[in-house]
Amino acid sequence: GQSLEQPSEVTAVEGAIVQINCTYQTSGFYGLSWYQQHDGGAPTFLSYNGLDGLEETGRFSSFLSRSDSYGYLLLQELQMKDSASYFCAVLGYSTLTFGKGTMLLVSP
Amino acid sequence: DGGITQSPKYLFRKEGQNVTLSCEQNLNHDAMYWYRQDPGQGLRLIYYSQIVNDFQKGDIAEGYSVSREKKESFPLTVTSAQKNPTAFYLCASSTQAGVSSEQYFGPGTRLTVT
């Protein structure tokens, strides 16, 4: 099976940089995805890492280390609208398994 | 506009009743999924379908049933056998026939059973 660990909550101020970590244990692994979900809304896809290293998309970057079973999402130049829950998800042989999510609270 | 629609947004039912949640997509995606989300929890996979007339159980399929008669539609029935049906239900789709890392989600249906 799959298990993922990520912090339940992270707080930061506008303009800052925040890193959300995700560690996983899995019986099958193709890659790690990240999703954003605003309160009560639909999750939206942010990024996918199939190979080790850093993927950058605008203010967001995602990193993967397969040997460490570890990844992170880096959010730069934080804005109030970034307040949301962030989920890491492992792509396995037949399913995408989600972590419990990290709630990011951005304050002025 | 292409997207995924789920209706209704809020649904109330009495215990012991079956209820069907609708999910329609006009993205021409092959694969569709149903997830359940409980407060403070991640998404848990109920069922998924990679192609019309075929579907597989996810991690928590007990008490649920699905059908995939058309590419655009993947309705989920919550049966009376589901012990804790009150939850937020999310439907998703993806371009690939196999499980995809990039899934597009509908707005969800919040089901309350009393």
mmCIF file of C-alpha atoms in Angstrom, chain B residues 19-79:
data_model
loop_
_atom_site.group_PDB
_atom_site.id
_atom_site.type_symbol
_atom_site.label_atom_id
_atom_site.label_comp_id
_atom_site.label_asym_id
_atom_site.label_seq_id
_atom_site.Cartn_x
_atom_site.Cartn_y
_atom_site.Cartn_z
ATOM 1 C CA VAL B 19 -28.617 8.237 -3.684
ATOM 2 C CA THR B 20 -26.932 8.816 -7.041
ATOM 3 C CA LEU B 21 -24.433 11.601 -7.609
ATOM 4 C CA SER B 22 -23.933 12.769 -11.147
ATOM 5 C CA CYS B 23 -20.644 13.544 -12.883
ATOM 6 C CA GLU B 24 -20.420 14.750 -16.477
ATOM 7 C CA GLN B 25 -17.371 15.861 -18.427
ATOM 8 C CA ASN B 26 -17.022 17.403 -21.879
ATOM 9 C CA LEU B 27 -13.230 17.255 -21.958
ATOM 10 C CA ASN B 28 -13.220 14.063 -24.042
ATOM 11 C CA HIS B 29 -11.211 12.390 -21.299
ATOM 12 C CA ASP B 30 -10.942 8.613 -21.218
ATOM 13 C CA ALA B 31 -10.462 8.119 -17.486
ATOM 14 C CA MET B 32 -12.805 9.178 -14.697
ATOM 15 C CA TYR B 33 -12.554 8.833 -10.924
ATOM 16 C CA TRP B 34 -14.608 9.221 -7.768
ATOM 17 C CA TYR B 35 -13.049 10.352 -4.500
ATOM 18 C CA ARG B 36 -14.392 10.908 -1.040
ATOM 19 C CA GLN B 37 -13.050 13.637 1.242
ATOM 20 C CA ASP B 38 -13.778 13.862 4.955
ATOM 21 C CA PRO B 39 -12.955 16.956 7.068
ATOM 22 C CA GLY B 40 -9.218 17.396 7.515
ATOM 23 C CA GLN B 41 -8.514 14.378 5.385
ATOM 24 C CA GLY B 42 -7.054 13.711 2.007
ATOM 25 C CA LEU B 43 -8.906 12.308 -0.944
ATOM 26 C CA ARG B 44 -9.646 8.601 -0.923
ATOM 27 C CA LEU B 45 -10.377 6.753 -4.148
ATOM 28 C CA ILE B 46 -13.743 5.022 -4.391
ATOM 29 C CA TYR B 47 -13.893 3.829 -8.007
ATOM 30 C CA TYR B 48 -12.212 4.631 -11.279
ATOM 31 C CA SER B 49 -12.885 3.913 -14.922
ATOM 32 C CA GLN B 50 -10.276 3.936 -17.633
ATOM 33 C CA ILE B 51 -12.662 3.275 -20.505
ATOM 34 C CA VAL B 52 -16.368 3.012 -21.248
ATOM 35 C CA ASN B 53 -18.073 -0.084 -19.805
ATOM 36 C CA ASP B 54 -15.136 -0.823 -17.517
ATOM 37 C CA PHE B 55 -14.361 0.275 -13.966
ATOM 38 C CA GLN B 56 -12.259 -0.821 -11.004
ATOM 39 C CA LYS B 57 -12.641 -0.579 -7.251
ATOM 40 C CA GLY B 58 -10.516 1.885 -5.386
ATOM 41 C CA ASP B 59 -9.484 1.795 -1.748
ATOM 42 C CA ILE B 60 -12.958 2.328 -0.241
ATOM 43 C CA ALA B 61 -15.467 0.854 -2.720
ATOM 44 C CA GLU B 62 -17.659 -0.918 -0.164
ATOM 45 C CA GLY B 63 -21.161 0.538 -0.107
ATOM 46 C CA TYR B 64 -20.767 2.309 -3.457
ATOM 47 C CA SER B 65 -21.526 1.407 -7.059
ATOM 48 C CA VAL B 66 -20.796 3.056 -10.406
ATOM 49 C CA SER B 67 -21.544 2.716 -14.100
ATOM 50 C CA ARG B 68 -19.762 3.977 -17.207
ATOM 51 C CA GLU B 69 -22.158 3.616 -20.109
ATOM 52 C CA LYS B 70 -21.002 6.786 -21.839
ATOM 53 C CA LYS B 71 -17.581 8.393 -22.053
ATOM 54 C CA GLU B 72 -18.965 11.658 -20.690
ATOM 55 C CA SER B 73 -20.757 10.288 -17.650
ATOM 56 C CA PHE B 74 -19.689 8.417 -14.507
ATOM 57 C CA PRO B 75 -22.486 8.412 -11.893
ATOM 58 C CA LEU B 76 -21.843 7.214 -8.357
ATOM 59 C CA THR B 77 -24.528 5.538 -6.247
ATOM 60 C CA VAL B 78 -24.146 5.681 -2.495
ATOM 61 C CA THR B 79 -26.084 2.710 -1.197
#
